[in-house]
């Protein structure tokens, strides 16, 4: 069963442990590269939290496929990465099945409750009440994560619910050692989380103080909820005791999610959006994510230039990136929403001719002004909220691939936990456009396409992606958190890989750029030279202050024969990691 090219027993490896000797035996990674990924010939799991990656790798070692590993990792992250891993949120999973040569997009995005309404977040003056949209009980959509993960397992996995849930239950019941990341993120969110008695109890010590690095966090109520899911499947969450606790929480605090909303939650399988980019096929999440459509739109614009010859992160290159981003995000504000409610013009937006027209508008020496691209509003600032979503990728020895991004929206979601059930609720309702032109937590604006309607899914930027080479072989799985910045981050992973020939570690390490039309600012990480920034200013670009970091990609690259896998957890977050299955 195990394809073993090299007689080397792999054990779990952390981030930067490079395998120079192995890499040099395999042409796909240049032995002289400055950054090396983790290497395995047995598949791998990359996530933002090492224990959860390990859970997935153990599932692979026991003969599970990439979907089994992804589902186990997803449930484990709900325990070990509570700011983004979740039961109370939603997300998107791309599954590539090797044998059928088929890629499926599983949409388990939250849905607006039946009693939600268009103006529910407006105050008496008709302005958006941001605190209500982001931190109240009404900010939560009907959670989709449990239904989504179980749908994936049931449809494409090979293991039982009990097998994949057991590690998460153990982690919650016995506890696990708190990471620097968990300790510091709980500290950063303390004011919000302390406002809710259940969150305070679940994530802080009895005296209200935070857990320190190395201390043990036990989550008994969460273990019990996971136990009910393990025993009863979907109805262990959407019906019975868990549902009763959630509905009781709603009743207590004025929330909208009803028992009927929960039992009626629907996972939707969609066709991924795929587009050709320099002979490769880039497949990503379709609406209600804006990610796939706009990544392809931007790639289509960029394909018209020889980017490699300009040099990575040169002013000429960044100018083209920014101008493409500006135009795609302008379109996002008008045309993107839940396709079950609004006719999203996917084919038009991803059309190469449309992109060519946009490319022609771009002055190669001068920045455009966002206000000229489409009538826009000034004074919108990008969200300053601490944001959190998380991506994980799994790949098995048979060539099945999973690329999954899920979220509570903000870090620790609404900050409100379901008392007695041990999990946090999302604040995904803020991803709707509460009022036309009024920015959400990420500075994104929208209109009728993304207005709140009962049963509708809020527009997302999450962009789980799988890239295939010209022969159709999967070569890269990637994705990232980062709210509005997700799409541009994931696109740069693709560009770094395809145009600049970087391996997955180099592509991850490279400084990232972001523009989203409004605000009319170029965001950039440290590592872009001062000379380059000055050239951009000279072209008329308005630069934001340096951004500390953009996103956290968790990626796997494979050689087209599908025998060697190269993983990189993003260096931008503490605690993330690549895990590979131990040899028998
Ligand atoms: O779906 C979306 O686009 C947002 N709710 C994602 C939030 C996010 O990425 C926060 N993470 N950094």
XYZ file of C-alpha atoms and ligand atoms in Angstrom:
596
model
C 0.000 0.000 0.000
C 2.817 2.364 0.823
C 4.833 3.658 -2.102
C 8.329 3.960 -0.780
C 10.864 5.458 -3.146
C 13.400 5.945 -0.448
C 13.884 3.669 2.472
C 13.681 6.408 5.010
C 11.353 6.406 7.982
C 9.779 9.750 8.438
C 8.618 10.998 11.731
C 6.755 14.183 12.443
C 8.840 17.106 11.464
C 8.594 20.747 12.363
C 8.488 23.675 9.981
C 11.962 24.305 8.739
C 13.529 20.890 9.002
C 14.792 20.549 5.511
C 15.688 17.402 3.719
C 18.543 18.528 1.592
C 19.758 15.052 0.772
C 16.342 13.952 -0.380
C 15.650 17.126 -2.248
C 18.827 16.754 -4.202
C 17.646 13.330 -5.348
C 14.491 14.841 -6.698
C 14.700 17.446 -9.391
C 11.520 19.228 -8.390
C 13.221 21.088 -5.563
C 16.420 22.860 -6.518
C 19.034 21.652 -4.030
C 20.484 25.136 -3.873
C 17.188 26.776 -2.882
C 17.419 29.129 0.080
C 14.298 27.697 1.773
C 13.341 24.032 1.802
C 9.985 22.463 2.502
C 9.419 19.326 4.574
C 9.581 16.258 2.341
C 7.645 12.977 2.432
C 6.776 10.138 0.099
C 3.785 9.081 2.221
C 1.486 12.095 2.002
C 1.253 14.901 4.535
C -0.889 17.309 6.491
C -0.156 21.017 6.908
C -2.179 23.135 9.297
C -1.877 26.140 11.542
C -1.579 23.979 14.670
C 0.920 21.176 14.982
C -1.137 18.794 17.163
C -3.959 18.967 14.632
C -1.533 18.309 11.760
C -0.284 15.311 13.715
C -3.843 14.020 14.142
C -4.282 14.100 10.362
C -0.922 12.453 9.710
C -1.795 9.653 12.139
C -4.990 9.054 10.186
C -2.911 8.787 6.996
C -0.542 6.377 8.751
C -3.529 4.206 9.661
C -4.515 3.953 6.008
C -6.967 6.843 5.869
C -7.189 8.974 2.759
C -6.737 12.749 2.412
C -10.410 13.355 3.238
C -10.285 11.255 6.418
C -7.156 13.173 7.431
C -8.746 16.534 6.608
C -11.884 15.813 8.601
C -9.860 14.609 11.609
C -7.643 17.701 11.352
C -10.673 19.982 11.046
C -12.238 18.607 14.231
C -8.878 18.677 16.058
C -8.349 22.350 15.139
C -11.738 23.085 16.725
C -10.054 22.035 19.970
C -6.461 23.215 19.630
C -6.931 26.429 17.615
C -10.149 27.839 19.087
C -9.703 31.267 17.516
C -10.285 29.876 14.040
C -10.743 26.117 14.169
C -14.385 25.619 14.919
C -17.671 23.803 15.265
C -19.627 27.056 15.325
C -18.445 28.495 12.009
C -18.268 27.455 8.393
C -15.991 27.103 5.404
C -15.095 25.615 2.082
C -13.357 22.394 1.110
C -11.897 21.511 -2.267
C -11.471 17.765 -2.726
C -9.524 16.265 -5.601
C -10.185 12.568 -6.129
C -7.318 10.940 -7.976
C -9.090 7.869 -9.252
C -12.061 9.726 -10.742
C -9.827 12.658 -11.701
C -12.500 14.920 -10.313
C -12.429 18.011 -8.121
C -15.394 18.952 -5.954
C -16.058 22.163 -4.040
C -17.922 21.585 -0.789
C -19.685 24.718 0.446
C -20.409 24.627 4.161
C -20.611 28.372 4.596
C -22.937 29.691 7.313
C -26.482 30.607 6.291
C -28.469 33.600 7.493
C -31.234 32.469 9.875
C -34.812 32.516 8.525
C -35.640 35.560 10.623
C -32.645 37.598 9.427
C -33.472 40.716 7.444
C -31.813 43.224 5.165
C -31.585 46.085 7.639
C -31.054 44.103 10.819
C -27.742 45.812 11.625
C -28.899 49.387 10.990
C -29.509 51.762 13.895
C -32.268 54.364 14.206
C -30.326 56.751 11.959
C -29.913 54.105 9.295
C -26.196 53.642 9.989
C -24.559 50.268 10.441
C -24.215 49.294 14.098
C -20.823 47.591 13.806
C -20.880 46.251 17.306
C -24.192 44.487 16.615
C -22.942 43.151 13.270
C -19.655 41.881 14.713
C -19.980 41.057 18.405
C -23.649 40.434 19.211
C -25.450 37.104 19.261
C -27.152 38.223 16.038
C -23.825 38.341 14.248
C -23.874 34.538 13.956
C -24.984 32.672 10.890
C -26.209 29.072 11.121
C -22.996 27.060 11.565
C -22.002 24.781 8.700
C -18.732 23.203 9.817
C -20.033 19.994 11.364
C -22.351 19.296 8.431
C -19.595 20.106 5.953
C -16.898 17.946 7.492
C -19.297 15.029 7.951
C -20.564 15.404 4.386
C -16.984 15.169 3.117
C -16.291 12.115 5.259
C -19.490 10.397 4.275
C -19.085 11.089 0.555
C -15.331 10.790 0.021
C -13.728 9.391 3.169
C -13.106 5.794 4.099
C -13.157 5.866 7.888
C -15.944 6.024 10.455
C -17.000 9.184 12.257
C -15.788 7.616 15.483
C -12.308 7.003 14.095
C -11.815 10.541 12.842
C -13.372 12.232 15.882
C -11.599 10.250 18.569
C -8.361 12.292 18.531
C -10.261 15.587 18.854
C -12.332 14.198 21.729
C -9.164 13.106 23.527
C -7.515 16.493 23.024
C -10.567 18.244 24.473
C -11.100 15.783 27.350
C -7.513 15.308 28.483
C -6.343 18.759 27.471
C -3.281 19.835 25.568
C -0.313 22.075 26.140
C -1.037 25.721 25.378
C 1.134 27.250 22.636
C 2.568 30.758 22.621
C 0.082 31.573 19.878
C -2.932 30.389 21.885
C -1.777 32.102 25.053
C -1.116 35.422 23.345
C -4.251 35.381 21.180
C -6.410 34.711 24.266
C -4.696 37.571 26.007
C -5.322 39.864 23.033
C -9.014 38.936 22.964
C -9.535 38.901 26.727
C -11.759 41.996 26.942
C -14.233 40.563 24.418
C -14.172 37.006 25.687
C -14.600 38.045 29.323
C -17.873 39.741 28.417
C -19.410 36.328 27.847
C -19.578 34.120 30.946
C -19.256 30.861 29.019
C -16.249 32.048 26.970
C -14.585 33.291 30.141
C -15.110 29.920 31.759
C -13.942 27.913 28.740
C -10.818 29.834 27.813
C -9.530 31.350 31.064
C -8.615 29.984 34.469
C -11.035 30.098 37.403
C -9.582 33.434 38.535
C -10.078 34.875 35.025
C -6.374 34.954 34.174
C -5.058 33.615 30.902
C -3.318 30.315 30.263
C 0.415 30.581 29.904
C 2.612 28.735 27.446
C 2.906 25.079 28.450
C -0.157 25.005 30.721
C -2.941 22.546 29.968
C -6.275 23.605 28.491
C -9.065 21.087 29.121
C -12.434 21.560 27.374
C -14.953 19.166 28.947
C -18.148 20.603 27.430
C -16.520 20.629 23.995
C -15.462 16.991 24.485
C -19.080 16.114 25.288
C -20.343 17.927 22.164
C -17.762 16.138 20.014
C -18.858 12.900 21.692
C -22.468 13.517 20.653
C -21.331 14.137 17.059
C -19.247 10.967 17.167
C -22.250 8.988 18.378
C -25.054 10.486 16.305
C -23.328 12.151 13.350
C -24.897 15.314 12.011
C -27.882 15.050 14.352
C -25.478 15.059 17.297
C -24.987 18.741 16.497
C -28.001 20.001 14.553
C -30.560 18.191 16.725
C -30.771 16.839 20.254
C -28.832 18.272 23.175
C -26.290 20.386 21.235
C -29.040 22.053 19.210
C -31.088 22.604 22.365
C -28.142 24.297 24.061
C -27.551 26.503 21.016
C -31.203 27.503 20.718
C -31.325 28.156 24.489
C -28.297 30.458 24.064
C -30.191 32.309 21.321
C -33.289 32.651 23.498
C -31.247 33.912 26.449
C -29.401 36.579 24.488
C -31.792 37.580 21.698
C -30.263 35.526 18.885
C -32.046 34.470 15.724
C -30.971 30.885 15.065
C -33.910 28.518 15.587
C -34.144 24.736 15.878
C -35.555 24.764 12.343
C -32.602 26.784 11.025
C -30.259 24.199 12.507
C -32.029 21.098 11.245
C -32.456 22.765 7.841
C -28.779 23.675 7.352
C -27.607 22.527 3.923
C -24.190 21.650 2.599
C -23.911 22.392 -1.129
C -21.567 20.668 -3.554
C -20.477 23.075 -6.252
C -18.295 22.942 -9.326
C -14.958 24.625 -8.624
C -13.987 27.567 -10.797
C -10.990 26.515 -12.837
C -8.992 28.553 -15.287
C -5.934 28.120 -17.428
C -2.875 30.059 -16.315
C 0.223 29.652 -18.460
C -0.705 26.072 -19.261
C -1.626 25.123 -15.702
C -5.151 24.749 -14.407
C -5.911 26.751 -11.285
C -9.020 25.518 -9.440
C -10.545 27.333 -6.499
C -13.761 27.999 -4.621
C -16.689 29.394 -6.619
C -19.337 31.766 -5.154
C -20.413 32.290 -2.406
C -16.672 32.755 -2.220
C -15.330 35.601 -4.273
C -11.901 33.980 -4.095
C -11.839 31.726 -7.130
C -13.518 34.180 -9.507
C -11.282 37.099 -8.654
C -8.066 35.121 -8.446
C -8.737 33.876 -11.979
C -9.720 37.347 -13.134
C -6.447 38.778 -11.815
C -4.388 35.903 -13.227
C -6.032 36.475 -16.608
C -4.984 40.111 -16.548
C -1.446 39.267 -15.425
C -1.001 36.490 -17.984
C -0.595 39.141 -20.656
C 2.768 40.216 -19.287
C 6.070 38.417 -18.906
C 6.186 38.793 -15.148
C 9.249 36.607 -14.634
C 11.389 38.969 -16.675
C 10.451 41.887 -14.412
C 11.834 40.206 -11.309
C 9.924 39.223 -8.209
C 8.535 42.162 -6.219
C 10.121 44.696 -8.547
C 8.205 47.950 -8.889
C 7.113 46.962 -12.413
C 5.709 43.679 -11.093
C 4.016 45.158 -8.009
C 2.460 47.900 -10.140
C 0.841 45.277 -12.379
C -0.305 43.257 -9.368
C -1.856 46.289 -7.720
C -3.652 47.480 -10.852
C -5.086 43.993 -11.420
C -6.163 43.751 -7.780
C -7.792 47.179 -7.872
C -9.984 46.191 -10.813
C -10.961 42.781 -9.471
C -11.965 44.123 -6.053
C -14.012 46.889 -7.682
C -15.992 44.169 -9.473
C -16.264 42.171 -6.266
C -18.233 44.962 -4.644
C -20.970 44.818 -7.264
C -21.197 41.389 -8.776
C -20.436 38.851 -6.080
C -22.811 37.202 -3.658
C -24.517 33.905 -2.931
C -25.230 32.364 -6.363
C -28.410 30.791 -5.011
C -29.792 34.311 -4.526
C -27.992 36.482 -7.063
C -26.939 35.693 -10.649
C -23.171 36.034 -10.241
C -21.599 36.541 -13.704
C -18.833 33.986 -13.167
C -18.193 33.266 -16.850
C -17.988 36.965 -17.726
C -15.679 37.868 -14.866
C -13.308 34.988 -15.616
C -13.352 35.530 -19.362
C -9.902 36.092 -20.897
C -11.259 38.745 -23.273
C -12.726 40.711 -20.388
C -9.341 40.527 -18.672
C -7.598 41.707 -21.833
C -9.871 44.758 -21.869
C -9.000 45.528 -18.269
C -5.302 45.055 -19.018
C -5.498 47.592 -21.822
C -6.799 50.195 -19.383
C -3.707 49.879 -17.235
C -1.086 52.579 -17.680
C 2.213 50.803 -17.194
C 3.906 53.861 -15.724
C 1.217 55.425 -13.620
C -1.103 54.316 -10.824
C -4.821 54.576 -11.477
C -7.060 56.076 -8.836
C -9.621 53.716 -7.381
C -12.237 56.463 -7.529
C -11.801 56.521 -11.331
C -12.186 52.765 -11.705
C -15.671 52.845 -10.264
C -17.419 55.502 -8.244
C -16.191 54.723 -4.738
C -16.404 56.060 -1.233
C -13.476 57.698 0.460
C -12.352 57.382 4.024
C -12.752 53.638 4.299
C -10.034 52.032 6.320
C -9.093 48.379 6.254
C -10.341 46.393 9.233
C -8.172 46.710 12.286
C -9.911 43.829 14.029
C -7.739 40.922 14.949
C -8.739 38.494 12.254
C -8.660 34.777 12.104
C -9.519 32.026 9.744
C -7.451 28.973 9.102
C -6.412 26.833 6.190
C -5.181 23.260 6.045
C -4.074 21.027 3.208
C -3.844 17.248 3.137
C -2.464 14.949 0.458
C -2.386 11.167 0.529
C -0.157 8.622 -1.130
C -2.874 7.819 -3.676
C -2.947 11.380 -4.986
C -6.153 12.565 -3.298
C -5.895 16.169 -2.187
C -7.883 18.362 0.186
C -7.587 22.141 0.422
C -9.785 23.501 3.207
C -10.346 26.968 4.648
C -12.799 27.504 7.496
C -13.475 30.247 9.986
C -15.428 31.917 12.764
C -14.704 35.179 10.889
C -12.923 37.320 13.522
C -10.483 35.783 15.963
C -12.717 33.837 18.392
C -15.738 34.816 16.255
C -18.391 36.832 18.059
C -16.691 36.015 21.376
C -19.891 34.308 22.496
C -19.780 30.608 23.391
C -22.765 28.295 23.581
C -23.017 27.674 27.332
C -22.915 23.970 28.082
C -21.738 23.048 24.574
C -18.186 24.383 24.761
C -17.819 26.100 21.395
C -17.699 29.644 20.071
C -20.172 31.159 17.640
C -19.136 32.846 14.406
C -19.745 36.484 13.514
C -20.033 35.745 9.820
C -23.158 37.901 9.364
C -20.698 40.826 9.163
C -19.513 39.428 5.830
C -22.827 40.505 4.347
C -23.142 44.047 3.114
C -25.213 45.505 5.975
C -25.760 48.674 3.947
C -24.674 49.438 0.376
C -21.241 51.058 0.368
C -20.699 50.610 4.102
C -17.472 48.684 4.770
C -17.430 45.439 6.723
C -14.719 44.372 9.179
C -12.219 44.076 6.325
C -13.040 47.376 4.670
C -14.945 45.541 1.930
C -17.995 47.172 0.453
C -20.922 45.600 -1.320
C -24.455 46.121 -2.422
C -27.542 44.235 -3.395
C -25.670 41.087 -4.493
C -24.489 40.582 -0.926
C -27.412 42.056 1.006
C -28.778 40.066 3.961
C -31.621 37.696 3.114
C -33.007 34.730 5.047
C -31.208 31.503 4.158
C -28.510 33.327 2.172
C -24.765 32.793 2.571
C -22.580 35.831 3.175
C -19.970 36.522 0.510
C -16.548 35.200 1.458
C -12.958 35.700 0.358
C -11.772 32.262 1.425
C -9.844 30.712 -1.435
C -8.910 27.073 -0.965
C -7.011 26.264 -4.156
C -5.536 23.310 -6.029
C -3.249 23.851 -9.028
C -2.833 21.211 -11.748
C -0.089 21.068 -14.340
C -0.652 20.741 -18.083
C -1.139 16.979 -17.799
C -3.833 17.396 -15.160
C -1.661 16.237 -12.255
C -2.182 18.159 -9.005
C 0.983 20.065 -8.095
C -0.012 22.539 -5.373
C -2.635 22.831 -2.639
C -2.791 26.113 -0.776
C -4.998 28.616 1.024
C -4.833 31.240 3.743
C -6.669 33.256 6.354
C -6.630 37.043 6.081
C -10.153 38.282 5.354
C -10.098 40.488 2.270
C -6.390 39.789 1.743
C -6.876 36.044 1.252
C -7.447 36.216 -2.501
C -4.334 38.246 -3.250
C -2.192 36.137 -0.883
C -3.253 32.871 -2.485
C -2.746 34.342 -5.952
C 0.811 35.308 -5.032
C 1.460 31.719 -3.932
C 0.378 30.640 -7.417
C 2.437 33.334 -9.147
C 5.514 32.611 -7.030
C 5.258 28.971 -7.968
C 4.420 29.276 -11.659
C 6.060 32.513 -12.802
C 9.007 32.669 -10.451
C 9.663 28.958 -10.138
C 9.791 29.076 -6.350
C 9.327 25.936 -4.326
C 6.551 25.985 -1.766
C 8.840 27.129 1.070
C 10.268 30.002 -0.983
C 6.810 30.952 -2.222
C 5.580 31.078 1.372
C 8.501 33.110 2.677
C 8.356 35.812 -0.014
C 6.966 39.211 1.120
C 3.344 39.769 0.127
C 1.463 42.694 -1.397
C -2.223 43.569 -1.182
C -4.635 46.066 -2.697
C -8.425 45.886 -2.537
C -9.636 48.922 -4.521
C -10.914 50.587 -1.356
C -9.117 51.911 0.546
C -6.857 53.106 -2.279
C -3.700 51.902 -0.546
C -0.955 49.414 -1.292
C -0.388 47.081 1.660
C 2.990 45.363 1.838
C 5.018 43.221 4.188
C 8.558 43.966 5.273
C 11.103 42.759 2.774
C 10.050 44.993 -0.114
C 12.982 47.325 -0.595
C 12.791 51.040 0.150
C 13.896 51.783 -3.443
C 11.020 49.748 -4.815
C 8.546 51.485 -2.530
C 9.847 54.847 -3.698
C 9.439 53.840 -7.351
C 5.840 52.900 -6.575
C 5.243 56.251 -4.870
C 6.743 57.962 -7.910
C 4.181 56.176 -10.070
C 1.450 57.651 -7.905
C 0.670 54.749 -5.598
C -0.436 55.518 -2.102
C 1.319 53.156 0.290
C -0.098 52.070 3.594
C 2.210 51.772 6.590
C 4.045 48.476 6.501
C 1.725 45.583 7.448
C 3.219 43.176 9.973
C 2.070 40.118 8.091
C -0.382 39.035 5.453
C -2.060 35.665 5.909
C -0.830 32.242 6.912
C -0.698 29.791 4.038
C -0.549 26.049 4.731
C 0.583 24.462 1.516
C 1.656 21.239 -0.130
C 3.512 20.922 -3.413
C 3.848 17.594 -5.192
C 5.864 16.318 -8.077
C 3.580 15.545 -11.013
C 4.121 11.803 -10.657
C 2.536 12.075 -7.221
C 5.289 10.253 -5.408
C 6.920 13.041 -3.417
C 5.262 15.726 -1.334
C 6.692 18.988 -0.073
C 4.942 20.887 2.687
C 5.343 24.311 4.233
C 3.454 25.752 7.158
C 3.562 29.517 7.092
C 6.397 31.034 9.094
C 4.112 33.936 9.957
C 2.322 32.093 12.779
C 3.681 30.321 15.797
C 2.502 26.753 16.313
C 1.725 25.784 12.732
C 3.315 22.698 11.289
C 3.763 19.999 8.710
C 3.154 16.436 9.879
C 3.931 13.336 7.891
C 2.729 9.818 8.589
C 5.168 7.655 10.508
C 6.374 4.569 8.679
C 4.913 1.229 9.799
O -15.137 34.500 4.694
C -14.412 35.478 4.739
O -13.973 36.033 3.756
C -14.010 35.995 6.091
N -15.010 35.684 7.056
C -12.697 35.408 6.435
C -12.182 35.897 7.736
C -10.737 35.723 7.866
O -10.051 35.297 6.984
C -10.137 36.154 9.120
N -8.768 35.746 9.137
N -7.748 36.209 9.149
